[in-house]
XYZ file of C-alpha atoms in Angstrom:
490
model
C -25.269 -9.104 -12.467
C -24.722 -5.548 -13.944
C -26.052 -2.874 -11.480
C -26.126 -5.504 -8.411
C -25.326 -4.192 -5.517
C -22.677 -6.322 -3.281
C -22.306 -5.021 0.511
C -19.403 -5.257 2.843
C -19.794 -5.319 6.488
C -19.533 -7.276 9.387
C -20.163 -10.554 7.327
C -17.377 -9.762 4.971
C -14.726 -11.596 6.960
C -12.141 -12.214 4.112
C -11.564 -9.126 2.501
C -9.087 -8.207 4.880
C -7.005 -11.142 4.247
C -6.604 -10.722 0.390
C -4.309 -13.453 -0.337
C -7.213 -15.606 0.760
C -9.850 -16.284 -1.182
C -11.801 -13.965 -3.740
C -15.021 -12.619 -2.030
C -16.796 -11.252 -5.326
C -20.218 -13.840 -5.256
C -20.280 -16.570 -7.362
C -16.748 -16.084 -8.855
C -14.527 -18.754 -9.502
C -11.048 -19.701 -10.312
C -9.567 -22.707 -11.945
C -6.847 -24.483 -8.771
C -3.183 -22.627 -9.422
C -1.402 -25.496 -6.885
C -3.778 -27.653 -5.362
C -0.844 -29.952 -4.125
C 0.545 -26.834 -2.352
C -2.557 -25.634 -0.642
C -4.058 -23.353 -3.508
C -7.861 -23.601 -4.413
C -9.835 -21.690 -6.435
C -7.305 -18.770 -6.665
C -6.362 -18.141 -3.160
C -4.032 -19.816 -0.925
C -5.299 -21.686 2.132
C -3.606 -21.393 5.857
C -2.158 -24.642 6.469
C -0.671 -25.566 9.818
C 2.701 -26.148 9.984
C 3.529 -24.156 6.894
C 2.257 -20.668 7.062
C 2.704 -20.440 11.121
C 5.697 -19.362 12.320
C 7.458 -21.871 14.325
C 10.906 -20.462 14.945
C 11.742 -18.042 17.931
C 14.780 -16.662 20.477
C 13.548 -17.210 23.727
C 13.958 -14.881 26.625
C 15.737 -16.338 29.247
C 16.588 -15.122 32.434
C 20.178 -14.306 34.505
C 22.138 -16.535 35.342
C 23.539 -16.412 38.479
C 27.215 -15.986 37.200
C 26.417 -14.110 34.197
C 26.453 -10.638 35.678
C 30.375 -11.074 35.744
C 31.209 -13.550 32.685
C 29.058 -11.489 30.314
C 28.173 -14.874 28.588
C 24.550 -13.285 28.409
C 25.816 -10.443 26.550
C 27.994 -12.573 24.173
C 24.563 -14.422 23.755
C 22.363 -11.990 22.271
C 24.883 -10.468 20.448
C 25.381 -14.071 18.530
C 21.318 -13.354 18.090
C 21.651 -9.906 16.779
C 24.252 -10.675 14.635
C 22.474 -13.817 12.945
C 19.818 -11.848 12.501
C 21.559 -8.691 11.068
C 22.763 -11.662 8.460
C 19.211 -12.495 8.033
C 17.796 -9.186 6.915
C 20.527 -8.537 4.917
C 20.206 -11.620 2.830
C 16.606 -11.179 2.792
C 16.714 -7.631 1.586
C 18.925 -8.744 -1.237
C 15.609 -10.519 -2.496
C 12.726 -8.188 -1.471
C 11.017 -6.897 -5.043
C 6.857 -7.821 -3.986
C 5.944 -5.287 -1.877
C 5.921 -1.452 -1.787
C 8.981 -0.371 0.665
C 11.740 1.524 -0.540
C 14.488 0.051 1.161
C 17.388 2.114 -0.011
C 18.315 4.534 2.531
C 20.808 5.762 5.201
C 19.549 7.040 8.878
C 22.964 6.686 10.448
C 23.018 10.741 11.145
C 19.522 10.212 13.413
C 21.227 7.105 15.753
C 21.817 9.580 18.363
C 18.193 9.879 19.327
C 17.785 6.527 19.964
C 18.138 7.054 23.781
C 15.113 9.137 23.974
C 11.740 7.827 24.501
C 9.585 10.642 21.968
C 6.089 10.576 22.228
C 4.120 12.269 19.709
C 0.334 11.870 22.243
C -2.254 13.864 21.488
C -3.083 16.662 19.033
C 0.097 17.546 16.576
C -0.898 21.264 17.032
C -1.438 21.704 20.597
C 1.129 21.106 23.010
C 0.957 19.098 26.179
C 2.602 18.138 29.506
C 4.548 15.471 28.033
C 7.574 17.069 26.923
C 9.977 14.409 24.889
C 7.753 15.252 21.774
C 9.035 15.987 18.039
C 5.925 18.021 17.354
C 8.080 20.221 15.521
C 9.267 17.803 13.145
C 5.747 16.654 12.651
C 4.250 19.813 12.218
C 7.061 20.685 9.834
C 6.377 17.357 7.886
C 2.794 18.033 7.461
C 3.301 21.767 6.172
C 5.227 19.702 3.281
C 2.493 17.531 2.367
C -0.168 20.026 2.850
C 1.725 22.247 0.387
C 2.107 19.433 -1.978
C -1.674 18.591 -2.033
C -2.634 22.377 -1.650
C -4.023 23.430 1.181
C -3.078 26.172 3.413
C -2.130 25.691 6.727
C -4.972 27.476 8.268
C -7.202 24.827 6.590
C -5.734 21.543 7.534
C -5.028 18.938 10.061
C -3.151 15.991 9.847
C -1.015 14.266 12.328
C 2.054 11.126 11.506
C 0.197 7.843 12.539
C 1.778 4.633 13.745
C 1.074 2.531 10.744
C -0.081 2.564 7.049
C -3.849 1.232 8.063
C -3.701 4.160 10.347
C -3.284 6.696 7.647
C -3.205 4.792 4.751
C -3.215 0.839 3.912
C -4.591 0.857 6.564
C -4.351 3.411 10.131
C -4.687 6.806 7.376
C -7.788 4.785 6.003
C -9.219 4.003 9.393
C -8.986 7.382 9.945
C -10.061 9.147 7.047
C -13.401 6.904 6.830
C -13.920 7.888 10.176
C -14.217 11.287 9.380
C -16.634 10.867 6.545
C -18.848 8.400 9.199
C -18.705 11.415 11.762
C -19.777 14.063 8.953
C -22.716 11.610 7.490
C -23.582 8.903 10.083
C -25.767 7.752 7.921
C -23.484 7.911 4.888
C -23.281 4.697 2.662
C -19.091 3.452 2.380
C -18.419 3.185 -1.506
C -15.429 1.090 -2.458
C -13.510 -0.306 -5.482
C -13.346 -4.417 -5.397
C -9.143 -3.375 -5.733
C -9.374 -1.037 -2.361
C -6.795 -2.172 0.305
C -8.227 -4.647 2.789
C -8.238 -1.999 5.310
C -11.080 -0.156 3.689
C -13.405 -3.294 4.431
C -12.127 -3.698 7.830
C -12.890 0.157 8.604
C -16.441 -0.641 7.439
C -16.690 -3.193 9.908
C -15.089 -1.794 12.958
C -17.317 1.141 12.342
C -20.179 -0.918 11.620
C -20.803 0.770 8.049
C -23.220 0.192 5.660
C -20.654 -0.663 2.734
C -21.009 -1.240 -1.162
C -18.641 -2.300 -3.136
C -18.337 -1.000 -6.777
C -17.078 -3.036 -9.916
C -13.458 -2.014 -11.662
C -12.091 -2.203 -14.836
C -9.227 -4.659 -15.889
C -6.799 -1.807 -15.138
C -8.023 -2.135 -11.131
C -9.574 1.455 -11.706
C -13.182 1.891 -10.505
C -15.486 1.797 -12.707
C -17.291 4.545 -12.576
C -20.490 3.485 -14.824
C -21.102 0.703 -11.876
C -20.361 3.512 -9.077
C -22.963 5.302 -10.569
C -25.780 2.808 -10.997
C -25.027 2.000 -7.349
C -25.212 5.664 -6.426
C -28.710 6.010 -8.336
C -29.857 2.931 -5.928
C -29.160 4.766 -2.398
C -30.309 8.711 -3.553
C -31.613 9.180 -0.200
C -28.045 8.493 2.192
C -25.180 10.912 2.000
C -21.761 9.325 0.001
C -18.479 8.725 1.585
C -16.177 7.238 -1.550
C -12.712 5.576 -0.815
C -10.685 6.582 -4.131
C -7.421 4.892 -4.526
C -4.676 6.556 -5.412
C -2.601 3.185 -7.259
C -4.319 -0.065 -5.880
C -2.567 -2.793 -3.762
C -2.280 -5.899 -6.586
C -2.210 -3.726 -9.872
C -1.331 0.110 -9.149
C -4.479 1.729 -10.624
C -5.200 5.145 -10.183
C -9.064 6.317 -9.738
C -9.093 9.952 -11.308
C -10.677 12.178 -8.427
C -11.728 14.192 -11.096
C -13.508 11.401 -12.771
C -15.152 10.101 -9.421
C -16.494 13.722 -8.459
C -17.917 14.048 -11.978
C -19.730 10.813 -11.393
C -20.744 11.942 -8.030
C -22.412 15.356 -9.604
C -24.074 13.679 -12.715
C -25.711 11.340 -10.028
C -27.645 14.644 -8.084
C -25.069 14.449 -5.235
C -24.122 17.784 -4.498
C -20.896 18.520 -2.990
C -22.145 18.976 0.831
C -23.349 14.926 0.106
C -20.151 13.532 -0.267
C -16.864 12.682 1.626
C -13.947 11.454 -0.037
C -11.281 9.663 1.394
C -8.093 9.311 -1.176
C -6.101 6.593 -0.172
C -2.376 7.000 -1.507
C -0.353 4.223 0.170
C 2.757 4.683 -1.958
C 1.177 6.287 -5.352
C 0.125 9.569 -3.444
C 3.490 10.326 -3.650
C 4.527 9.326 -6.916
C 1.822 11.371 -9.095
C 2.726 14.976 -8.354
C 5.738 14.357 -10.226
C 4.313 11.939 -13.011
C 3.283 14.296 -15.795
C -0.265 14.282 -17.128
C -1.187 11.585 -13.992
C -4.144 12.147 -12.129
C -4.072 15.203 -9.799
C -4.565 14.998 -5.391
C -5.519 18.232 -4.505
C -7.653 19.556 -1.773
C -8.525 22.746 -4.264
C -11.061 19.697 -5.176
C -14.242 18.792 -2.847
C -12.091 16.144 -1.229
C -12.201 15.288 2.384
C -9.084 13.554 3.267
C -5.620 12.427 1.421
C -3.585 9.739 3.454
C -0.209 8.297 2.114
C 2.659 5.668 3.873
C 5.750 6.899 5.197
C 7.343 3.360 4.885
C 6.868 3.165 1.464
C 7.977 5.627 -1.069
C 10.140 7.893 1.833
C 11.951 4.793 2.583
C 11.073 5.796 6.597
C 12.379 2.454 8.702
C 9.119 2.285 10.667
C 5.510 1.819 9.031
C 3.801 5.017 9.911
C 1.815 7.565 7.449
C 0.623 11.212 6.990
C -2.952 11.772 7.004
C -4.189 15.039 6.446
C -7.778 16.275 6.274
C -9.521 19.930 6.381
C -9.607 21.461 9.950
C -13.256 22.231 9.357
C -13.529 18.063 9.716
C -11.803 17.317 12.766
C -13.810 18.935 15.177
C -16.530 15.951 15.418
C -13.665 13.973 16.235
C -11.797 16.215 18.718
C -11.907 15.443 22.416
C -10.654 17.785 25.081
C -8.159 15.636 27.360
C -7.130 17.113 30.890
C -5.217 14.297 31.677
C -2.719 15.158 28.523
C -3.737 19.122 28.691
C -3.970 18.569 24.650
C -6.748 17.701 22.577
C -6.782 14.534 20.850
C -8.440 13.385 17.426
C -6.248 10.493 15.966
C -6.986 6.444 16.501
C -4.187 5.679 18.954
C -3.388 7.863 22.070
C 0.539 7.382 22.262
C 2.426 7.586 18.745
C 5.539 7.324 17.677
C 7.790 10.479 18.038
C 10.820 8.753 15.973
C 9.253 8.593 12.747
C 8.353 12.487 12.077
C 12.177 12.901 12.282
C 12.818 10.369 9.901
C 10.411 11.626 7.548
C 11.826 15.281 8.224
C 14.874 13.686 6.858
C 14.335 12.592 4.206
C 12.137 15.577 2.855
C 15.036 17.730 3.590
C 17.512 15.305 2.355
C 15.527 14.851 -1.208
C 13.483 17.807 -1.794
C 10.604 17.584 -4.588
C 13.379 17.480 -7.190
C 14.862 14.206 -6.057
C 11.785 12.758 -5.522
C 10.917 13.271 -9.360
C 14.449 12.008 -10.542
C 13.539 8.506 -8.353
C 9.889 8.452 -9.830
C 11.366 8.963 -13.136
C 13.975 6.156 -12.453
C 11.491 3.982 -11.029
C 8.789 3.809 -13.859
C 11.433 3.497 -16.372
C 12.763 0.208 -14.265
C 8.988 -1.013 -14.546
C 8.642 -0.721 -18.396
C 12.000 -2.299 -18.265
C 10.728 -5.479 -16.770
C 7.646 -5.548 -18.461
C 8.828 -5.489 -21.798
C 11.674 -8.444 -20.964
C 9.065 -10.678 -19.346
C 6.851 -9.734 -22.674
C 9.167 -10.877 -24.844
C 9.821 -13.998 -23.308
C 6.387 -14.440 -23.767
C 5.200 -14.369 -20.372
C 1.850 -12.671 -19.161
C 2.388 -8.998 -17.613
C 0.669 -5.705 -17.215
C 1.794 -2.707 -16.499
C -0.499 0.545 -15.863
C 0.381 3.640 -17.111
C 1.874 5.942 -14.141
C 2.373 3.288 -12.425
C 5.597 1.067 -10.928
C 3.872 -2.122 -10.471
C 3.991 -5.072 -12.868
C 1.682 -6.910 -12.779
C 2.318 -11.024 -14.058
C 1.404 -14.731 -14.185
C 1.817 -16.116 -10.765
C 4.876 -18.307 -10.470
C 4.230 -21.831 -9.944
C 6.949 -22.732 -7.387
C 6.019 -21.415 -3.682
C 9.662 -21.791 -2.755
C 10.343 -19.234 -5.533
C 7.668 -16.501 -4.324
C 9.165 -16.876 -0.835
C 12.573 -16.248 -2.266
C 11.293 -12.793 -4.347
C 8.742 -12.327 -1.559
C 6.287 -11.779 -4.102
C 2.587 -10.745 -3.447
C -0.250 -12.883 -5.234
C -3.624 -13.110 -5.536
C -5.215 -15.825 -7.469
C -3.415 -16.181 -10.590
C -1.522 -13.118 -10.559
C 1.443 -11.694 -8.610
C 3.461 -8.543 -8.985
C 6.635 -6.646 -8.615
C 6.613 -3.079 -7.170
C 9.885 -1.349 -8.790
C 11.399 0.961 -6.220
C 14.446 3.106 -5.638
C 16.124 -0.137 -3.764
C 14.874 -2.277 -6.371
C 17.544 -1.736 -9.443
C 18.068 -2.990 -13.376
C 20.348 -5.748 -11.271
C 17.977 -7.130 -9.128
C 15.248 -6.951 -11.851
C 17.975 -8.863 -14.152
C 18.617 -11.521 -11.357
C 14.584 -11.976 -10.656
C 13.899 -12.118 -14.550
C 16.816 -14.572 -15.152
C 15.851 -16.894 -12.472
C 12.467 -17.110 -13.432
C 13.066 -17.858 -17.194
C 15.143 -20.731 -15.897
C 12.411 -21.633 -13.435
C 9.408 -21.435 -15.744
C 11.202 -23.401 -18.038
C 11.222 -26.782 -15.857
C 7.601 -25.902 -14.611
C 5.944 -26.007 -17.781
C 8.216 -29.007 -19.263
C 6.899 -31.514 -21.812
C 3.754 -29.831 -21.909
C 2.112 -31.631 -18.322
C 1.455 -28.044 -16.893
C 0.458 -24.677 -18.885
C 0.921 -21.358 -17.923
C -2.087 -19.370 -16.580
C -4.636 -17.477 -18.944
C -4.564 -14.493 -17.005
C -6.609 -12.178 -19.750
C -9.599 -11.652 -17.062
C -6.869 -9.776 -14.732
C -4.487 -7.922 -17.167
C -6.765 -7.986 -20.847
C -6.072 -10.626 -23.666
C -3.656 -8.204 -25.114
C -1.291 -8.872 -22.072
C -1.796 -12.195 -22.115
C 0.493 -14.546 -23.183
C -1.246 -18.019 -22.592
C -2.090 -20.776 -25.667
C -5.104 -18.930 -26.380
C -4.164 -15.055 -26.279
C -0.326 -14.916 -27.385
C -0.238 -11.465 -26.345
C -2.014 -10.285 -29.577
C 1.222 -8.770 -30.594
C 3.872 -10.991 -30.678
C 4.222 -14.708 -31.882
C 6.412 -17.367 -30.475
C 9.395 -17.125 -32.856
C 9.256 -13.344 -33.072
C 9.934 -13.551 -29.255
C 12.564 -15.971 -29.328
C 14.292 -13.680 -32.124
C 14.653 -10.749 -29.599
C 15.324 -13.241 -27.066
C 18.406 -14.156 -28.801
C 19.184 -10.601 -30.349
């Protein structure tokens, strides 16, 4: 019902399992694969199938081994099956954000050291194997890039995305806006990352989710009808900067304007922008949506595993300094202060990052960016023409398509799904040649799945609009079948 409004707390168990089941109430999909565990959309956890069975067990010393070295010729049999593994694996990786094209061979030598980044970035304590330097340095970057001077921030490298984004950035950043307004209501796209719903519940929040459009944006005439309904508690707003499943972008802009034409003034609100992999991309998209702390946001989180390409999932949250103190603790044990979610984090992944930055600068971030979205339109475009349901958003690197039928083949790609859809994120590892291979294979493979007619391809128009849709019923709205099979063949 229009102007409903949904919650998401503690009872909300699903959301942060999103290849699940959809949670929206009284929603339903039409079975994908029953056969192969799919109903309604989602895809059920079935024993034997989606547990991990395999291992390499740890075994102990023999008593010989100390002088035959046939434990060391052991695990290095391991190591190097496993090396085989990831690289064969990696050949094949295309569903999820992580840029996988890099070279860290220069930083091996540090491997020896055990770095520990515990407590506060900006305060140093007894623990001296620390890369607060290279931290510190990192977050000066970001805080330039999102505009904010360094008297004004604080941020600190987390251990994961959840921490600072996708997740750890999120848990954080909503944590702020709880301390500022306790009794602040958590607003939240249906697209928001899981995380967002499972920072609600850890933090026992009251939440409300708002309706989006097909893009995945939020949609804003819902967020404010849902505003309107809770005048009296403060606002702390998750905005996504490029969803999970489709890559939307909520416009800050947009959501403050919202936020104002409800009554809220600005010492009412927090928001949180969560920028997994996009909140690097848009500064050098032109006319995209702009992150900037010169706007009444609270907090801007993005992943360091993602678009930098670091080897280790970590992320950069950064919020004003005005913020943190509700948060800050005083810890004699450490002789540092300490404000983040984990005590101990990892002191390896600021000089990664620090890499990189150095290594690429803003200017070869905005040649990859470039690269990247032209890759996207690439793919969308061929899987359009063989008349085969995709979306792509504008600024964005994620296309968005009918979900394949074969499981064996979305294991291959490692594709991410949801319901009926699934999606390729084009990064800098993911090339024209591995986008030629996946396409290729899957016009081949679609082929035999909808033979003779006994299966049809999904009517995806709810997800990606008719216009995108290439099912019996939509065609696309552009192109017909023989018109398609002409630039096929051309």
């Amino acid at each position: 019902m229009v102007g409903s409004i949904e919650k998401c707390g503690a009872e909300d168990i699903l959301s942060d399992i999103s290849v699940l089941k959809d949670v929206v109430v009284g929603q339903q999909f039409s079975p994908v694969v029953v056969a192969n565990g799919y109903v309604n959309g989602g895809r059920e956890i079935v024993l034997g199938r989606n547990i991990h069975t395999t291992s390499l067990a740890v075994t102990e010393l023999d008593a010989n081994d100390e002088f035959t070295g046939d434990k060391e010729a052991y695990m290095a049999s391991d190591l190097a099956g496993y090396r085989k593994t990831l690289l064969e694996r990696t050949k094949y990786h295309i569903g999820y954000p992580a840029n996988l094209d890099f070279d860290y061979g220069a930083l091996a030598q540090l491997q020896q050291f055990s770095i520990n980044n515990l407590g506060d970035p900006f305060i140093e304590s007894n623990y001296g194997v620390h890369s607060r330097q290279f931290e510190v340095g990192v977050l000066d970057w970001f805080a330039r890039l999102w505009e904010i001077k360094k008297k004004a921030y604080w941020g600190y490298i987390t251990n994961g995305g959840t921490e600072a984004v996708g997740n750890n950035s999120n848990l954080h950043g909503i944590l702020v806006g709880r301390e500022m307004f306790p009794d602040g209501i958590l607003y939240a796209s249906r697209d928001s990352h899981y995380s967002i719903f499972k920072a609600a519940r850890m933090y026992r929040m009251e939440c409300v989710k708002v309706d989006t459009l097909v893009s995945g944006e939020i949609d804003c005439a819902d967020f404010k009808v849902k505003l309107l309904a809770n005048k009296d508690k403060p606002t702390i707003i998750n905005v996504n900067i490029g969803t999970t499943i489709k890559g939307a972008v909520d416009d800050p802009e947009v959501v403050i304007k919202a936020l104002e034409e409800t009554g809220f003034t600005h010492d009412r609100f927090y928001i949180h922008c969560d920028g997994a992999l996009f909140g690097l991309m848009m500064p050098f998209v032109n006319c995209a949506p702009k992150v900037s702390f010169k706007k009444p946001i609270g907090s801007v989180g993005v992943s360091g595993h993602k678009w930098i390409g670091c080897p280790m999932p970590c992320g950069i949250q950064i919020t004003r300094l005005e913020h943190i103190n509700a948060l800050s603790r005083n810890v004699e044990y450490l002789a540092s202060r300490d404000a983040t979610i984990t005590g101990s984090r990892n002191g390896h992944a600021p000089i990664f990052l620090w890499y990189t930055l150095n290594k690429k600068g803003y200017k070869g971030f905005k040649k990859e960016v470039q690269i990247c979205l032209r890759n996207a339109h690439y793919l969308k475009d061929r899987l359009h023409a063989a008349g085969i349901s995709a979306m792509l958003n504008e600024h964005s690197n994620t296309v968005v398509f009918e979900r394949p039928l074969d499981e064996n083949f979305v294991r291959k790609w490692q594709l991410a799904c949801q319901g009926n859809i699934a999606h390729v994120v084009v990064m800098p590892s993911v090339t024209i040649e591995k986008l030629d291979d996946f396409f290729d294979e899957l016009v081949v493979k679609r082929s035999s799945w909808y033979q003779g007619g006994k299966a049809k391809p999904p009517c995806i128009a709810e997800e990606i609009g008719s216009e995108n849709c290439f099912c019996t019923s939509h065609d696309g709205g552009v192109l017909g079948i023989e018109n398609r099979l002409c630039t096929l063949r051309g």
